[in-house]
């Protein structure tokens, strides 16, 4: 089953001479994790921003679960895409504790349902004991786990991760990558991640995509997936 389809995406920034994405196409199966690698400036972040709905397309289309999110005459608002985001900048609300941050996307849920979901998520990321901590009382790795809980809370159809570990020290980064891979696998979460670190990509992904010049030049199973791990 297929969930995410990028078909011939073209994106051009307003003041740029040439488009940044020039025919990016890929198909990500439901429940799989893919990592995009490629040289700096090849358009990886732009691809995620287009999927999230922050950049209009000049051509091509993006579909998720058979629904067109962006395409000729279509541009669904970011909050209506069912897409969760985890970016490099850890952006917790500084005045909200860990639980309130994790439940931020569930403000319209009933209090009971929200509290239950937040407990479940904090347990998932291993921080149930720290629910009442404020962001400044958490380490960088713990803050990024809360940001992950917040992104997963509304059960997004797709999780987008842009260099989510690159602001962390090396030891935290490696441990967290392995842990997050386990969380995504366990949840059957479809996810597309951008990284510049080939080892991190092999750790995290089922599929590795390599971009160059605004399109995909390689798409292969990760070493872990290929060895049936
Ligand atoms: P990557 O994530 O692969 O490093 P990006 O998608 O961030 O690449 O950027 C691709 C190209 O688009 C780069 O040349 C970058 O300078 C340019 N770019 C990124 N954002 C903007 C923007 N808002 N306006 C104009 N150019 C941009
Ligand atoms: P890391 O090396 O992962 O950045 P830290 O050394 O920052 O971790 O934190 C180690 C432990 O101390 C963590 O369990 C964290 O919860 C706790 N901690 C860190 N900062 C504070 C703080 N300002 N107040 C209370 N506890 C803290």
Coordinates of C-alpha atoms and ligand atoms in Angstrom, one line a residue:
X1 CA 0.0 0.0 0.0
X2 CA 1.2 3.4 -0.8
X3 CA 0.8 6.5 1.3
X4 CA 3.0 9.4 0.1
X5 CA 3.4 10.2 -3.6
X6 CA 5.6 13.0 -4.8
X7 CA 5.1 13.4 -8.6
X8 CA 7.4 15.6 -10.6
X9 CA 7.6 18.4 -8.0
X10 CA 8.8 21.8 -9.1
X11 CA 9.4 24.5 -6.6
X12 CA 10.9 27.9 -7.3
X13 CA 11.6 30.6 -4.7
X14 CA 10.4 34.0 -5.7
X15 CA 13.7 35.7 -6.2
X16 CA 15.7 32.7 -7.5
X17 CA 16.8 32.3 -11.1
X18 CA 16.2 28.5 -11.3
X19 CA 13.8 26.2 -9.5
X20 CA 15.1 24.4 -6.4
X21 CA 13.0 21.3 -7.0
X22 CA 13.1 20.1 -10.6
X23 CA 11.1 17.0 -11.1
X24 CA 11.3 15.4 -7.6
X25 CA 9.4 12.1 -7.6
X26 CA 9.2 9.3 -5.0
X27 CA 6.7 6.9 -3.6
X28 CA 6.8 6.0 0.1
X29 CA 4.9 2.9 1.2
X30 CA 2.5 3.1 4.2
X31 CA 4.2 2.5 7.5
X32 CA 7.7 2.9 6.2
X33 CA 10.5 5.4 7.1
X34 CA 12.6 7.0 4.4
X35 CA 15.6 9.2 4.7
X36 CA 16.6 11.8 2.1
X37 CA 20.3 12.4 1.8
X38 CA 22.2 14.7 -0.6
X39 CA 24.6 17.6 -0.7
X40 CA 23.7 20.9 1.1
X41 CA 21.4 23.0 -1.1
X42 CA 20.1 20.2 -3.2
X43 CA 16.5 20.8 -2.0
X44 CA 15.9 18.3 0.8
X45 CA 14.4 20.9 3.3
X46 CA 12.4 22.5 0.5
X47 CA 10.9 19.1 -0.3
X48 CA 9.7 18.7 3.3
X49 CA 8.4 22.3 3.4
X50 CA 6.4 21.6 0.2
X51 CA 4.9 18.5 1.7
X52 CA 4.0 20.3 4.9
X53 CA 2.3 23.0 2.8
X54 CA 4.6 25.9 3.4
X55 CA 5.7 26.2 -0.3
X56 CA 3.5 26.3 -3.3
X57 CA 4.3 24.1 -6.3
X58 CA 5.1 25.5 -9.7
X59 CA 4.3 22.0 -11.1
X60 CA 3.7 18.4 -10.1
X61 CA 1.6 17.1 -7.3
X62 CA 1.7 15.7 -3.7
X63 CA -0.7 13.0 -2.6
X64 CA -1.1 11.4 0.8
X65 CA -3.3 8.3 1.2
X66 CA -4.8 9.0 -2.2
X67 CA -5.7 12.6 -1.3
X68 CA -4.1 15.4 -3.3
X69 CA -2.5 17.9 -0.9
X70 CA -0.8 20.1 -3.4
X71 CA -1.3 20.1 -7.2
X72 CA -2.8 22.1 -10.0
X73 CA -5.5 24.2 -8.4
X74 CA -5.1 22.5 -5.0
X75 CA -3.2 23.8 -2.0
X76 CA -4.5 22.3 1.3
X77 CA -3.6 24.4 4.4
X78 CA -0.8 23.0 6.5
X79 CA -3.0 22.2 9.5
X80 CA -5.4 20.2 7.3
X81 CA -2.8 17.9 5.9
X82 CA -2.5 15.4 8.8
X83 CA 1.2 15.8 8.7
X84 CA 3.4 16.1 11.9
X85 CA 6.6 18.0 12.0
X86 CA 9.8 17.6 14.0
X87 CA 12.6 20.0 13.1
X88 CA 16.1 20.7 14.1
X89 CA 15.2 23.7 16.2
X90 CA 13.7 22.4 19.3
X91 CA 10.7 24.6 19.7
X92 CA 8.8 23.8 22.9
X93 CA 6.6 26.5 24.3
X94 CA 8.8 27.8 27.2
X95 CA 5.9 28.7 29.5
X96 CA 4.2 25.3 29.2
X97 CA 5.3 22.2 31.1
X98 CA 6.2 18.9 29.3
X99 CA 2.7 17.5 29.4
X100 CA 1.1 20.7 28.1
X101 CA 3.7 20.9 25.3
X102 CA 3.0 17.2 24.3
X103 CA -0.8 17.8 24.3
X104 CA -0.6 21.2 22.5
X105 CA -2.2 19.8 19.3
X106 CA -5.1 18.2 21.2
X107 CA -6.6 21.4 22.6
X108 CA -9.9 20.6 21.1
X109 CA -10.1 17.1 22.7
X110 CA -12.0 16.6 25.9
X111 CA -9.8 16.9 29.0
X112 CA -10.0 13.2 29.8
X113 CA -9.1 12.1 26.4
X114 CA -6.2 14.6 26.2
X115 CA -4.8 13.6 29.5
X116 CA -4.9 9.9 28.6
X117 CA -3.2 10.5 25.2
X118 CA -0.5 12.7 26.8
X119 CA 0.3 10.0 29.4
X120 CA 0.5 7.4 26.7
X121 CA 2.8 9.6 24.6
X122 CA 5.1 10.5 27.5
X123 CA 5.4 6.8 28.3
X124 CA 6.2 6.2 24.6
X125 CA 9.1 8.6 24.7
X126 CA 10.2 7.4 28.2
X127 CA 9.4 10.7 30.0
X128 CA 6.3 9.9 32.0
X129 CA 8.2 10.9 35.2
X130 CA 8.9 14.4 33.9
X131 CA 5.4 15.5 32.9
X132 CA 5.5 18.6 35.1
X133 CA 9.0 19.8 34.1
X134 CA 9.4 23.0 32.3
X135 CA 11.4 23.0 29.0
X136 CA 14.4 24.7 30.7
X137 CA 14.5 21.9 33.2
X138 CA 15.0 19.3 30.5
X139 CA 18.1 18.3 28.6
X140 CA 18.3 18.8 24.9
X141 CA 17.5 15.2 24.2
X142 CA 14.6 15.2 26.6
X143 CA 13.2 18.4 24.9
X144 CA 13.4 16.8 21.5
X145 CA 11.5 13.7 22.8
X146 CA 8.7 16.0 24.1
X147 CA 8.7 17.7 20.6
X148 CA 8.3 14.2 19.1
X149 CA 5.5 13.4 21.5
X150 CA 3.8 16.6 20.4
X151 CA 4.2 15.8 16.8
X152 CA 2.8 12.3 17.2
X153 CA -0.1 13.2 19.5
X154 CA -2.7 13.8 16.8
X155 CA -1.7 10.5 15.1
X156 CA -0.5 12.2 11.9
X157 CA -0.7 10.2 8.6
X158 CA 2.9 11.3 7.9
X159 CA 5.7 12.5 10.1
X160 CA 8.3 14.8 8.6
X161 CA 11.7 15.1 10.3
X162 CA 14.3 17.7 9.3
X163 CA 17.7 17.0 10.9
X164 CA 15.9 16.4 14.2
X165 CA 19.0 15.3 16.1
X166 CA 21.7 17.7 14.7
X167 CA 21.5 20.1 17.6
X168 CA 22.3 17.4 20.1
X169 CA 25.7 16.1 21.3
X170 CA 27.0 12.9 19.6
X171 CA 26.1 10.5 22.4
X172 CA 22.6 11.8 22.8
X173 CA 22.1 11.8 19.0
X174 CA 23.1 8.2 18.4
X175 CA 21.0 6.9 21.3
X176 CA 18.0 8.9 20.3
X177 CA 18.1 8.0 16.7
X178 CA 17.9 4.3 17.6
X179 CA 15.2 4.9 20.1
X180 CA 13.1 7.0 17.7
X181 CA 13.5 4.4 15.0
X182 CA 12.0 1.9 17.5
X183 CA 9.1 4.2 18.3
X184 CA 8.3 4.8 14.6
X185 CA 8.5 1.1 13.8
X186 CA 6.4 0.2 16.8
X187 CA 3.7 2.6 15.8
X188 CA 3.8 1.8 12.1
X189 CA 4.3 5.5 11.5
X190 CA 5.0 6.6 8.0
X191 CA 7.8 9.1 8.1
X192 CA 10.1 11.0 5.8
X193 CA 13.3 12.4 7.3
X194 CA 16.1 14.7 6.0
X195 CA 19.6 14.2 7.3
X196 CA 23.1 14.9 6.1
X197 CA 24.5 11.9 8.0
X198 CA 24.5 8.6 6.0
X199 CA 25.0 6.5 9.1
X200 CA 22.0 8.1 10.8
X201 CA 20.0 7.4 7.6
X202 CA 21.0 3.7 7.6
X203 CA 20.0 3.5 11.3
X204 CA 16.6 5.2 10.9
X205 CA 15.3 4.3 7.5
X206 CA 13.7 1.4 5.6
X207 CA 14.4 3.4 2.4
X208 CA 17.2 5.7 1.5
X209 CA 16.6 8.4 -1.1
X210 CA 19.5 10.4 -2.5
X211 CA 18.8 13.8 -4.0
X212 CA 20.9 15.9 -6.3
X213 CA 20.0 19.1 -8.2
X214 CA 16.4 19.1 -7.0
X215 CA 15.5 15.6 -7.9
X216 CA 15.9 12.0 -6.7
X217 CA 18.9 10.2 -8.2
X218 CA 18.8 7.0 -6.1
X219 CA 16.1 5.1 -4.1
X220 CA 17.2 1.9 -2.4
X221 CA 16.4 -0.2 0.7
X222 CA 18.6 0.7 3.7
X223 CA 21.3 -1.7 4.8
X224 CA 19.2 -2.7 7.8
X225 CA 16.1 -3.3 5.6
X226 CA 18.2 -5.2 3.0
X227 CA 19.6 -7.6 5.6
X228 CA 16.1 -8.3 6.9
X229 CA 16.8 -6.8 10.3
Ligands
LIG1 P1 19.0 21.3 1.5 O1 18.0 21.1 2.6 O2 19.2 20.2 0.6 O3 20.3 21.8 2.1 P2 17.3 23.6 0.8 O4 16.0 23.0 0.4 O5 17.4 24.1 2.2 O6 18.4 22.5 0.6 O7 17.7 24.7 -0.2 C1 17.8 24.5 -1.6 C2 18.2 25.8 -2.3 O8 17.2 26.7 -2.1 C3 19.5 26.4 -1.7 O9 20.2 27.0 -2.8 C4 18.9 27.5 -0.8 O10 19.8 28.6 -0.7 C5 17.6 27.9 -1.6 N1 16.6 28.4 -0.6 C6 16.1 27.8 0.5 N2 15.1 28.5 1.0 C7 15.0 29.7 0.3 C8 14.1 30.8 0.3 N3 13.2 30.9 1.3 N4 14.3 31.7 -0.6 C9 15.2 31.6 -1.6 N5 16.0 30.6 -1.7 C10 15.9 29.6 -0.8
LIG2 P1 22.2 16.0 28.6 O1 23.7 15.6 28.8 O2 21.4 15.0 27.9 O3 22.1 17.4 28.0 P2 21.8 17.2 31.2 O4 23.2 17.0 31.8 O5 21.4 18.5 30.7 O6 21.6 16.1 30.1 O7 20.8 16.7 32.3 C1 21.0 15.5 33.0 C2 19.7 15.3 33.9 O8 19.5 16.5 34.7 C3 18.5 15.1 33.1 O9 17.8 13.9 33.6 C4 17.6 16.3 33.3 O10 16.3 15.9 33.5 C5 18.2 16.9 34.5 N1 18.2 18.4 34.4 C6 18.9 19.1 33.4 N2 18.7 20.4 33.6 C7 17.9 20.6 34.6 C8 17.3 21.7 35.3 N3 17.5 23.0 34.9 N4 16.5 21.5 36.4 C9 16.2 20.2 36.8 N5 16.8 19.1 36.2 C10 17.6 19.3 35.2

